[in-house]
PDB file of C-alpha atoms in Angstrom:
ATOM      1  CA  LEU J   1       6.796   0.369  -3.797  1.00 54.00           C
ATOM      2  CA  PHE J   2       9.375  -2.405  -4.107  1.00 54.00           C
ATOM      3  CA  ALA J   3      12.971  -1.505  -3.387  1.00 59.00           C
ATOM      4  CA  THR J   4      16.148  -3.526  -3.087  1.00 63.00           C
ATOM      5  CA  LYS J   5      19.845  -2.842  -3.569  1.00 70.00           C
ATOM      6  CA  ILE J   6      21.371  -4.962  -6.349  1.00 78.00           C
ATOM      7  CA  ASP J   7      24.982  -4.963  -7.533  1.00 81.00           C
ATOM      8  CA  PRO J   8      24.567  -5.260 -11.330  1.00 83.00           C
ATOM      9  CA  ARG J   9      28.124  -6.489 -11.887  1.00 84.00           C
ATOM     10  CA  ALA J  10      27.806  -9.265  -9.321  1.00 84.00           C
ATOM     11  CA  ALA J  11      24.348 -10.155 -10.629  1.00 83.00           C
ATOM     12  CA  GLY J  12      25.658 -10.248 -14.202  1.00 84.00           C
ATOM     13  CA  ALA J  13      28.622 -12.456 -13.275  1.00 85.00           C
ATOM     14  CA  ALA J  14      26.390 -14.923 -11.410  1.00 85.00           C
ATOM     15  CA  TYR J  15      23.900 -14.964 -14.290  1.00 85.00           C
ATOM     16  CA  LYS J  16      26.655 -15.604 -16.847  1.00 86.00           C
ATOM     17  CA  ALA J  17      28.190 -18.401 -14.756  1.00 86.00           C
ATOM     18  CA  ARG J  18      24.780 -20.055 -14.343  1.00 84.00           C
ATOM     19  CA  ILE J  19      23.988 -19.962 -18.066  1.00 87.00           C
ATOM     20  CA  LEU J  20      27.402 -21.316 -19.082  1.00 86.00           C
ATOM     21  CA  ALA J  21      27.308 -24.050 -16.425  1.00 86.00           C
ATOM     22  CA  ASP J  22      23.935 -25.159 -17.758  1.00 84.00           C
ATOM     23  CA  ALA J  23      25.329 -25.188 -21.329  1.00 84.00           C
ATOM     24  CA  HIS J  24      28.252 -27.387 -20.242  1.00 83.00           C
ATOM     25  CA  ALA J  25      25.904 -29.706 -18.332  1.00 84.00           C
ATOM     26  CA  ARG J  26      23.760 -30.123 -21.447  1.00 83.00           C
ATOM     27  CA  GLY J  27      26.804 -31.080 -23.515  1.00 85.00           C
ATOM     28  CA  ARG J  28      26.774 -28.071 -25.834  1.00 85.00           C
ATOM     29  CA  ALA J  29      29.584 -27.935 -28.386  1.00 86.00           C
ATOM     30  CA  PRO J  30      32.610 -25.814 -27.415  1.00 85.00           C
ATOM     31  CA  GLU J  31      31.996 -23.564 -30.421  1.00 86.00           C
ATOM     32  CA  ALA J  32      28.427 -22.910 -29.277  1.00 87.00           C
ATOM     33  CA  ILE J  33      29.560 -22.182 -25.726  1.00 84.00           C
ATOM     34  CA  ALA J  34      32.156 -19.728 -27.050  1.00 86.00           C
ATOM     35  CA  VAL J  35      29.432 -17.864 -28.962  1.00 87.00           C
ATOM     36  CA  MET J  36      27.218 -17.804 -25.848  1.00 87.00           C
ATOM     37  CA  GLN J  37      30.099 -16.470 -23.747  1.00 86.00           C
ATOM     38  CA  GLU J  38      30.709 -13.669 -26.238  1.00 86.00           C
ATOM     39  CA  GLU J  39      27.043 -12.721 -26.237  1.00 87.00           C
ATOM     40  CA  LEU J  40      26.917 -12.814 -22.410  1.00 87.00           C
ATOM     41  CA  ASP J  41      29.760 -10.269 -22.259  1.00 86.00           C
ATOM     42  CA  SER J  42      27.240  -7.673 -23.463  1.00 84.00           C
ATOM     43  CA  PRO J  43      26.189  -4.889 -20.987  1.00 82.00           C
ATOM     44  CA  CYS J  44      22.628  -6.116 -21.505  1.00 87.00           C
ATOM     45  CA  THR J  45      23.506  -9.199 -19.425  1.00 87.00           C
ATOM     46  CA  GLU J  46      23.868  -7.073 -16.292  1.00 86.00           C
ATOM     47  CA  GLU J  47      20.504  -5.395 -16.928  1.00 87.00           C
ATOM     48  CA  ILE J  48      18.739  -8.729 -17.462  1.00 88.00           C
ATOM     49  CA  ALA J  49      20.394 -10.288 -14.394  1.00 85.00           C
ATOM     50  CA  ALA J  50      19.537  -7.324 -12.148  1.00 84.00           C
ATOM     51  CA  PHE J  51      15.937  -7.292 -13.369  1.00 83.00           C
ATOM     52  CA  ASP J  52      15.625 -11.044 -12.716  1.00 81.00           C
ATOM     53  CA  LEU J  53      16.846 -10.545  -9.150  1.00 76.00           C
ATOM     54  CA  PHE J  54      14.374  -7.689  -8.638  1.00 72.00           C
ATOM     55  CA  ILE J  55      11.460  -9.823  -9.894  1.00 69.00           C
ATOM     56  CA  ASP J  56      12.505 -12.643  -7.551  1.00 68.00           C
ATOM     57  CA  TYR J  57      12.557 -10.140  -4.689  1.00 65.00           C
ATOM     58  CA  ALA J  58       9.134  -8.653  -5.510  1.00 61.00           C
ATOM     59  CA  ALA J  59       7.553 -12.118  -5.913  1.00 59.00           C
ATOM     60  CA  GLN J  60       8.487 -13.250  -2.412  1.00 60.00           C
ATOM     61  CA  ASP J  61       5.593 -13.879  -0.035  1.00 59.00           C
ATOM     62  CA  ALA J  62       6.927 -11.960   2.966  1.00 67.00           C
ATOM     63  CA  TRP J  63       7.291  -8.192   3.355  1.00 76.00           C
ATOM     64  CA  GLU J  64       9.731  -5.815   4.989  1.00 77.00           C
ATOM     65  CA  ILE J  65      10.062  -2.111   5.717  1.00 80.00           C
ATOM     66  CA  VAL J  66      13.298  -0.554   4.472  1.00 82.00           C
ATOM     67  CA  VAL J  67      14.738   2.729   5.802  1.00 85.00           C
ATOM     68  CA  PHE J  68      16.663   4.894   3.309  1.00 84.00           C
ATOM     69  CA  ASP J  69      19.043   7.804   3.907  1.00 84.00           C
ATOM     70  CA  THR J  70      17.166  10.589   2.104  1.00 83.00           C
ATOM     71  CA  GLU J  71      19.934  13.138   2.686  1.00 83.00           C
ATOM     72  CA  GLY J  72      22.502  11.035   0.828  1.00 78.00           C
ATOM     73  CA  SER J  73      22.274   8.691  -2.132  1.00 79.00           C
ATOM     74  CA  LEU J  74      19.256   6.745  -0.864  1.00 78.00           C
ATOM     75  CA  ASP J  75      21.535   4.206   0.801  1.00 84.00           C
ATOM     76  CA  VAL J  76      19.766   1.563   2.879  1.00 83.00           C
ATOM     77  CA  VAL J  77      20.076   2.420   6.582  1.00 84.00           C
ATOM     78  CA  GLY J  78      18.168  -0.563   7.952  1.00 86.00           C
ATOM     79  CA  SER J  79      15.257  -2.906   7.392  1.00 84.00           C
ATOM     80  CA  THR J  80      12.876  -5.064   9.371  1.00 85.00           C
ATOM     81  CA  ALA J  81      12.891  -8.816   9.258  1.00 79.00           C
ATOM     82  CA  ARG J  82      10.395 -10.072   6.680  1.00 77.00           C
ATOM     83  CA  PHE J  83       6.851 -10.390   8.004  1.00 80.00           C
ATOM     84  CA  GLY J  84       3.555 -11.783   6.729  1.00 76.00           C
ATOM     85  CA  LEU J  85       2.374 -15.293   5.980  1.00 71.00           C
ATOM     86  CA  PRO J  86       2.970 -17.172   2.674  1.00 68.00           C
ATOM     87  CA  GLY J  87       0.734 -15.883  -0.115  1.00 68.00           C
ATOM     88  CA  GLU J  88      -0.375 -12.736   1.713  1.00 71.00           C
ATOM     89  CA  SER J  89      -0.518  -9.338   0.024  1.00 74.00           C
ATOM     90  CA  LEU J  90       0.199  -5.997   1.662  1.00 76.00           C
ATOM     91  CA  PHE J  91      -3.147  -4.181   1.747  1.00 75.00           C
ATOM     92  CA  GLY J  92      -2.523  -1.224   4.025  1.00 82.00           C
ATOM     93  CA  ILE J  93       0.345   0.694   5.605  1.00 84.00           C
ATOM     94  CA  ARG J  94       0.521   3.959   7.554  1.00 86.00           C
ATOM     95  CA  PHE J  95       3.519   5.802   9.002  1.00 90.00           C
ATOM     96  CA  ASP J  96       3.013   7.870  12.151  1.00 88.00           C
ATOM     97  CA  GLY J  97       6.201   9.415  13.509  1.00 89.00           C
ATOM     98  CA  THR J  98       8.517   6.641  14.665  1.00 88.00           C
ATOM     99  CA  THR J  99       5.801   3.994  14.309  1.00 90.00           C
ATOM    100  CA  ALA J 100       4.322   2.249  11.293  1.00 86.00           C
ATOM    101  CA  TYR J 101       1.183   0.129  11.028  1.00 87.00           C
ATOM    102  CA  ALA J 102       0.802  -2.489   8.305  1.00 85.00           C
ATOM    103  CA  VAL J 103      -1.879  -4.955   7.235  1.00 84.00           C
ATOM    104  CA  THR J 104      -1.361  -8.083   5.140  1.00 79.00           C
ATOM    105  CA  PHE J 105      -4.155 -10.416   4.070  1.00 70.00           C
ATOM    106  CA  LEU J 106      -4.921 -13.797   2.562  1.00 68.00           C
ATOM    107  CA  GLN J 107      -7.549 -15.354   4.830  1.00 60.00           C
ATOM    108  CA  THR J 108      -6.943 -13.364   8.015  1.00 62.00           C
ATOM    109  CA  ASP J 109      -5.817  -9.807   8.684  1.00 65.00           C
ATOM    110  CA  PRO J 110      -2.522  -9.615  10.546  1.00 84.00           C
ATOM    111  CA  PHE J 111      -2.311  -6.045  11.876  1.00 91.00           C
ATOM    112  CA  TYR J 112       1.353  -5.227  12.543  1.00 90.00           C
ATOM    113  CA  VAL J 113       2.960  -2.545  14.692  1.00 94.00           C
ATOM    114  CA  ILE J 114       6.489  -1.609  13.567  1.00 93.00           C
ATOM    115  CA  ASP J 115       8.974   0.357  15.686  1.00 94.00           C
ATOM    116  CA  LEU J 116      11.025   2.777  13.537  1.00 92.00           C
ATOM    117  CA  SER J 117      12.681   4.687  16.409  1.00 92.00           C
ATOM    118  CA  ASP J 118      16.088   3.230  15.485  1.00 92.00           C
ATOM    119  CA  PRO J 119      16.428   3.720  11.700  1.00 89.00           C
ATOM    120  CA  ALA J 120      19.253   1.191  11.559  1.00 91.00           C
ATOM    121  CA  ALA J 121      17.195  -1.508  13.258  1.00 92.00           C
ATOM    122  CA  PRO J 122      13.450  -1.146  12.566  1.00 91.00           C
ATOM    123  CA  ARG J 123      11.479  -4.098  13.882  1.00 92.00           C
ATOM    124  CA  VAL J 124       8.011  -5.593  14.085  1.00 92.00           C
ATOM    125  CA  VAL J 125       7.033  -5.388  17.750  1.00 94.00           C
ATOM    126  CA  GLY J 126       3.432  -6.589  17.750  1.00 94.00           C
ATOM    127  CA  GLU J 127       0.709  -8.183  15.662  1.00 91.00           C
ATOM    128  CA  LEU J 128      -2.964  -9.061  15.864  1.00 92.00           C
ATOM    129  CA  LYS J 129      -4.742 -11.600  13.646  1.00 89.00           C
ATOM    130  CA  LEU J 130      -8.438 -11.221  12.863  1.00 87.00           C
ATOM    131  CA  PRO J 131     -10.838 -11.962   9.966  1.00 85.00           C
ATOM    132  CA  GLY J 132     -11.089  -9.516   7.064  1.00 84.00           C
ATOM    133  CA  PHE J 133      -8.551  -6.761   6.482  1.00 85.00           C
ATOM    134  CA  SER J 134      -8.059  -3.008   6.788  1.00 88.00           C
ATOM    135  CA  ALA J 135      -6.982  -1.311   3.556  1.00 88.00           C
ATOM    136  CA  TYR J 136      -6.861   2.226   4.985  1.00 92.00           C
ATOM    137  CA  LEU J 137      -5.344   2.952   8.401  1.00 93.00           C
ATOM    138  CA  HIS J 138      -5.805   6.270  10.191  1.00 94.00           C
ATOM    139  CA  PRO J 139      -4.232   7.099  13.580  1.00 93.00           C
ATOM    140  CA  VAL J 140      -6.783   9.011  15.688  1.00 93.00           C
ATOM    141  CA  SER J 141      -4.524   9.432  18.726  1.00 93.00           C
ATOM    142  CA  ALA J 142      -1.079   8.419  19.953  1.00 91.00           C
ATOM    143  CA  THR J 143      -2.496   5.069  21.078  1.00 93.00           C
ATOM    144  CA  GLU J 144      -5.442   4.442  18.721  1.00 95.00           C
ATOM    145  CA  VAL J 145      -5.739   3.571  15.030  1.00 95.00           C
ATOM    146  CA  VAL J 146      -8.906   3.156  12.969  1.00 96.00           C
ATOM    147  CA  GLY J 147      -8.801   0.686  10.065  1.00 94.00           C
ATOM    148  CA  PHE J 148     -11.298   0.584   7.193  1.00 94.00           C
ATOM    149  CA  GLY J 149     -11.908  -2.517   5.078  1.00 90.00           C
ATOM    150  CA  PRO J 150     -14.021  -5.644   4.617  1.00 88.00           C
ATOM    151  CA  ASP J 151     -14.961  -7.603   7.745  1.00 88.00           C
ATOM    152  CA  GLU J 152     -15.327 -11.390   7.954  1.00 86.00           C
ATOM    153  CA  SER J 153     -18.586 -11.193   5.953  1.00 86.00           C
ATOM    154  CA  GLY J 154     -17.098  -8.967   3.241  1.00 87.00           C
ATOM    155  CA  ARG J 155     -18.979  -5.817   4.313  1.00 91.00           C
ATOM    156  CA  ALA J 156     -17.167  -2.522   4.745  1.00 93.00           C
ATOM    157  CA  SER J 157     -16.411  -1.824   8.376  1.00 94.00           C
ATOM    158  CA  ALA J 158     -14.434   0.461  10.657  1.00 95.00           C
ATOM    159  CA  LYS J 159     -12.219  -1.158  13.297  1.00 95.00           C
ATOM    160  CA  LEU J 160     -10.646   0.567  16.278  1.00 96.00           C
ATOM    161  CA  PHE J 161      -7.254  -0.746  17.404  1.00 96.00           C
ATOM    162  CA  ASN J 162      -5.693   0.171  20.729  1.00 96.00           C
ATOM    163  CA  VAL J 163      -1.893   0.272  20.371  1.00 95.00           C
ATOM    164  CA  SER J 164      -0.992   1.655  23.796  1.00 95.00           C
ATOM    165  CA  ASP J 165       1.044  -1.530  24.199  1.00 96.00           C
ATOM    166  CA  PRO J 166       2.742  -1.867  20.802  1.00 94.00           C
ATOM    167  CA  ALA J 167       3.653  -5.481  21.554  1.00 95.00           C
ATOM    168  CA  ALA J 168      -0.004  -6.423  22.064  1.00 95.00           C
ATOM    169  CA  PRO J 169      -2.410  -4.417  19.852  1.00 94.00           C
ATOM    170  CA  VAL J 170      -6.076  -4.941  20.724  1.00 95.00           C
ATOM    171  CA  LEU J 171      -9.243  -4.725  18.608  1.00 95.00           C
ATOM    172  CA  VAL J 172     -11.610  -2.547  20.653  1.00 95.00           C
ATOM    173  CA  ASP J 173     -14.588  -2.008  18.322  1.00 95.00           C
ATOM    174  CA  SER J 174     -15.865  -2.924  14.864  1.00 95.00           C
ATOM    175  CA  ILE J 175     -18.722  -1.038  13.186  1.00 95.00           C
ATOM    176  CA  VAL J 176     -20.349  -2.061   9.897  1.00 95.00           C
ATOM    177  CA  LEU J 177     -20.564   0.911   7.534  1.00 95.00           C
ATOM    178  CA  GLY J 178     -22.421  -0.766   4.647  1.00 93.00           C
ATOM    179  CA  ASP J 179     -21.871  -3.241   1.847  1.00 92.00           C
ATOM    180  CA  GLU J 180     -19.006  -1.172   0.450  1.00 92.00           C
ATOM    181  CA  SER J 181     -17.204   2.121   1.009  1.00 94.00           C
ATOM    182  CA  PRO J 182     -14.732   4.054  -1.167  1.00 93.00           C
ATOM    183  CA  VAL J 183     -12.624   4.811   1.920  1.00 93.00           C
ATOM    184  CA  THR J 184     -11.198   1.286   1.579  1.00 89.00           C
ATOM    185  CA  TYR J 185      -9.395   2.304  -1.625  1.00 87.00           C
ATOM    186  CA  ASP J 186      -9.383   6.126  -1.610  1.00 91.00           C
ATOM    187  CA  HIS J 187      -8.226   7.982   1.513  1.00 90.00           C
ATOM    188  CA  HIS J 188      -9.887  11.174   0.220  1.00 92.00           C
ATOM    189  CA  ALA J 189     -13.205   9.596   1.266  1.00 94.00           C
ATOM    190  CA  PHE J 190     -12.157  10.101   4.910  1.00 96.00           C
ATOM    191  CA  VAL J 191     -13.232  13.511   6.254  1.00 95.00           C
ATOM    192  CA  ASN J 192     -11.915  14.700   9.614  1.00 95.00           C
ATOM    193  CA  LEU J 193     -14.645  16.742  11.329  1.00 95.00           C
ATOM    194  CA  GLY J 194     -12.525  17.628  14.364  1.00 93.00           C
ATOM    195  CA  GLY J 195     -13.219  16.879  17.995  1.00 92.00           C
ATOM    196  CA  GLY J 196     -12.649  13.164  17.519  1.00 93.00           C
ATOM    197  CA  ARG J 197     -15.338  12.930  14.835  1.00 96.00           C
ATOM    198  CA  PHE J 198     -14.920  11.873  11.206  1.00 96.00           C
ATOM    199  CA  ALA J 199     -17.180  10.908   8.306  1.00 96.00           C
ATOM    200  CA  VAL J 200     -17.009   8.317   5.520  1.00 96.00           C
ATOM    201  CA  PRO J 201     -19.452   7.386   2.735  1.00 95.00           C
ATOM    202  CA  ALA J 202     -20.986   3.925   2.401  1.00 94.00           C
ATOM    203  CA  THR J 203     -23.351   2.103   0.044  1.00 92.00           C
ATOM    204  CA  SER J 204     -25.771  -0.695   0.913  1.00 90.00           C
ATOM    205  CA  TRP J 205     -27.727  -2.878  -1.482  1.00 82.00           C
ATOM    206  CA  GLY J 206     -31.271  -3.828  -0.517  1.00 72.00           C
ATOM    207  CA  GLY J 207     -33.576  -6.514  -1.859  1.00 58.00           C
ATOM    208  CA  PRO J 208     -35.858  -6.409  -4.909  1.00 55.00           C
ATOM    209  CA  MET J 209     -38.590  -3.793  -4.854  1.00 53.00           C
ATOM    210  CA  ALA J 210     -42.116  -3.853  -6.207  1.00 54.00           C
ATOM    211  CA  GLY J 211     -42.565  -1.598  -9.194  1.00 55.00           C
ATOM    212  CA  PRO J 212     -42.002  -1.290 -12.906  1.00 55.00           C
ATOM    213  CA  ALA J 213     -39.217  -3.143 -14.647  1.00 51.00           C
ATOM    214  CA  VAL J 214     -35.788  -1.579 -14.893  1.00 52.00           C
ATOM    215  CA  ASP J 215     -35.742  -1.695 -18.693  1.00 59.00           C
ATOM    216  CA  VAL J 216     -37.884  -2.526 -21.715  1.00 63.00           C
ATOM    217  CA  VAL J 217     -36.427  -4.390 -24.688  1.00 64.00           C
ATOM    218  CA  CYS J 218     -38.309  -4.332 -28.017  1.00 71.00           C
ATOM    219  CA  GLY J 219     -37.806  -6.710 -30.911  1.00 66.00           C
ATOM    220  CA  VAL J 220     -39.648  -8.280 -33.845  1.00 66.00           C
ATOM    221  CA  ALA J 221     -41.915 -10.200 -31.480  1.00 67.00           C
ATOM    222  CA  GLY J 222     -42.792  -7.112 -29.494  1.00 69.00           C
ATOM    223  CA  CYS J 223     -41.572  -5.484 -26.285  1.00 68.00           C
ATOM    224  CA  GLU J 224     -40.560  -7.234 -23.079  1.00 65.00           C
ATOM    225  CA  GLU J 225     -39.976  -5.834 -19.606  1.00 61.00           C
ATOM    226  CA  ILE J 226     -36.747  -7.046 -18.027  1.00 61.00           C
ATOM    227  CA  GLY J 227     -34.911  -6.469 -14.799  1.00 59.00           C
ATOM    228  CA  VAL J 228     -36.062  -6.066 -11.224  1.00 57.00           C
ATOM    229  CA  PRO J 229     -35.493  -2.777  -9.375  1.00 62.00           C
ATOM    230  CA  TYR J 230     -33.306  -2.987  -6.278  1.00 66.00           C
ATOM    231  CA  GLU J 231     -33.025  -0.583  -3.410  1.00 77.00           C
ATOM    232  CA  VAL J 232     -29.673   1.226  -3.134  1.00 83.00           C
ATOM    233  CA  ARG J 233     -28.955   3.267  -0.023  1.00 87.00           C
ATOM    234  CA  SER J 234     -26.113   5.774   0.072  1.00 92.00           C
ATOM    235  CA  ASP J 235     -24.997   6.880   3.528  1.00 93.00           C
ATOM    236  CA  VAL J 236     -22.658   9.357   5.092  1.00 95.00           C
ATOM    237  CA  VAL J 237     -21.618   7.713   8.348  1.00 96.00           C
ATOM    238  CA  VAL J 238     -20.293   9.964  11.097  1.00 97.00           C
ATOM    239  CA  LEU J 239     -18.098   8.106  13.580  1.00 97.00           C
ATOM    240  CA  ALA J 240     -16.783   9.455  16.869  1.00 96.00           C
ATOM    241  CA  MET J 241     -14.274   8.562  19.560  1.00 95.00           C
ATOM    242  CA  SER J 242     -15.954   8.444  22.951  1.00 92.00           C
ATOM    243  CA  GLY J 243     -14.273   7.203  26.111  1.00 90.00           C
ATOM    244  CA  GLY J 244     -11.784   5.080  24.227  1.00 91.00           C
ATOM    245  CA  ARG J 245     -14.537   3.501  22.094  1.00 95.00           C
ATOM    246  CA  LEU J 246     -15.559   3.954  18.463  1.00 95.00           C
ATOM    247  CA  VAL J 247     -19.256   4.780  18.084  1.00 96.00           C
ATOM    248  CA  GLU J 248     -21.595   5.627  15.233  1.00 96.00           C
ATOM    249  CA  ASP J 249     -22.593   9.221  15.961  1.00 95.00           C
ATOM    250  CA  GLN J 250     -24.883   9.953  12.985  1.00 94.00           C
ATOM    251  CA  ARG J 251     -25.941   8.465   9.662  1.00 94.00           C
ATOM    252  CA  PHE J 252     -27.397  10.454   6.797  1.00 94.00           C
ATOM    253  CA  SER J 253     -29.120   8.294   4.141  1.00 90.00           C
ATOM    254  CA  VAL J 254     -30.422   8.697   0.612  1.00 81.00           C
ATOM    255  CA  THR J 255     -32.372   5.799  -0.904  1.00 72.00           C
ATOM    256  CA  ALA J 256     -32.679   5.199  -4.653  1.00 64.00           C
ATOM    257  CA  THR J 257     -33.500   2.343  -7.003  1.00 58.00           C
ATOM    258  CA  GLU J 258     -31.342   0.671  -9.616  1.00 57.00           C
TER     259      GLU J 258
END
């Protein structure tokens, strides 16, 4: 969600002045400039100018959290300073009471803690940089957050962050789930089992297996076996909180070939 407050009249006036100044600088004929000015007086100019400003805003590298007054006309109450490094995308965000957690990523994963206790002055209070990124964030207690996403090798993992000191979040544990997991893009893949236990699915790709070919292709010259079967293991990984640590409690596996 991108949101910004733009005054269409001011945007339109600035847009019109910029276009006409460029026309004068290029030595356009007065008659041509008069025609341009008439066309720029159209209401469409405000729409184009406001849209241009919105695109410029959305294309910026840094990010911010904006607080809106939901009981009024969605007026902006406050916003954080922009955070994130140049070129980074926002991959994960989670709101938990008066705190928000956000993850941006390009080459490293800055994990941010944002204080929302004062709606008029929300602020980033802490960050932690580490390889990979967490696309789904799930608070498991008032001081602990689990993040799911690729680790430094690209494999799906679960990371436990301790945020008891919001100014200095700490990575406590990291557990590899498998080569990939849908929990990184679909929060419905996270199942809370209660008692500090939760389950997520994962898939791992093995090496080539001995056996018949995956497919047979037949043509004029005859039939040919193609493809090598690979082992595919689907897991349900049960994770648990134990003594402030994240542990793998159980793993249920089904192996198939593809």
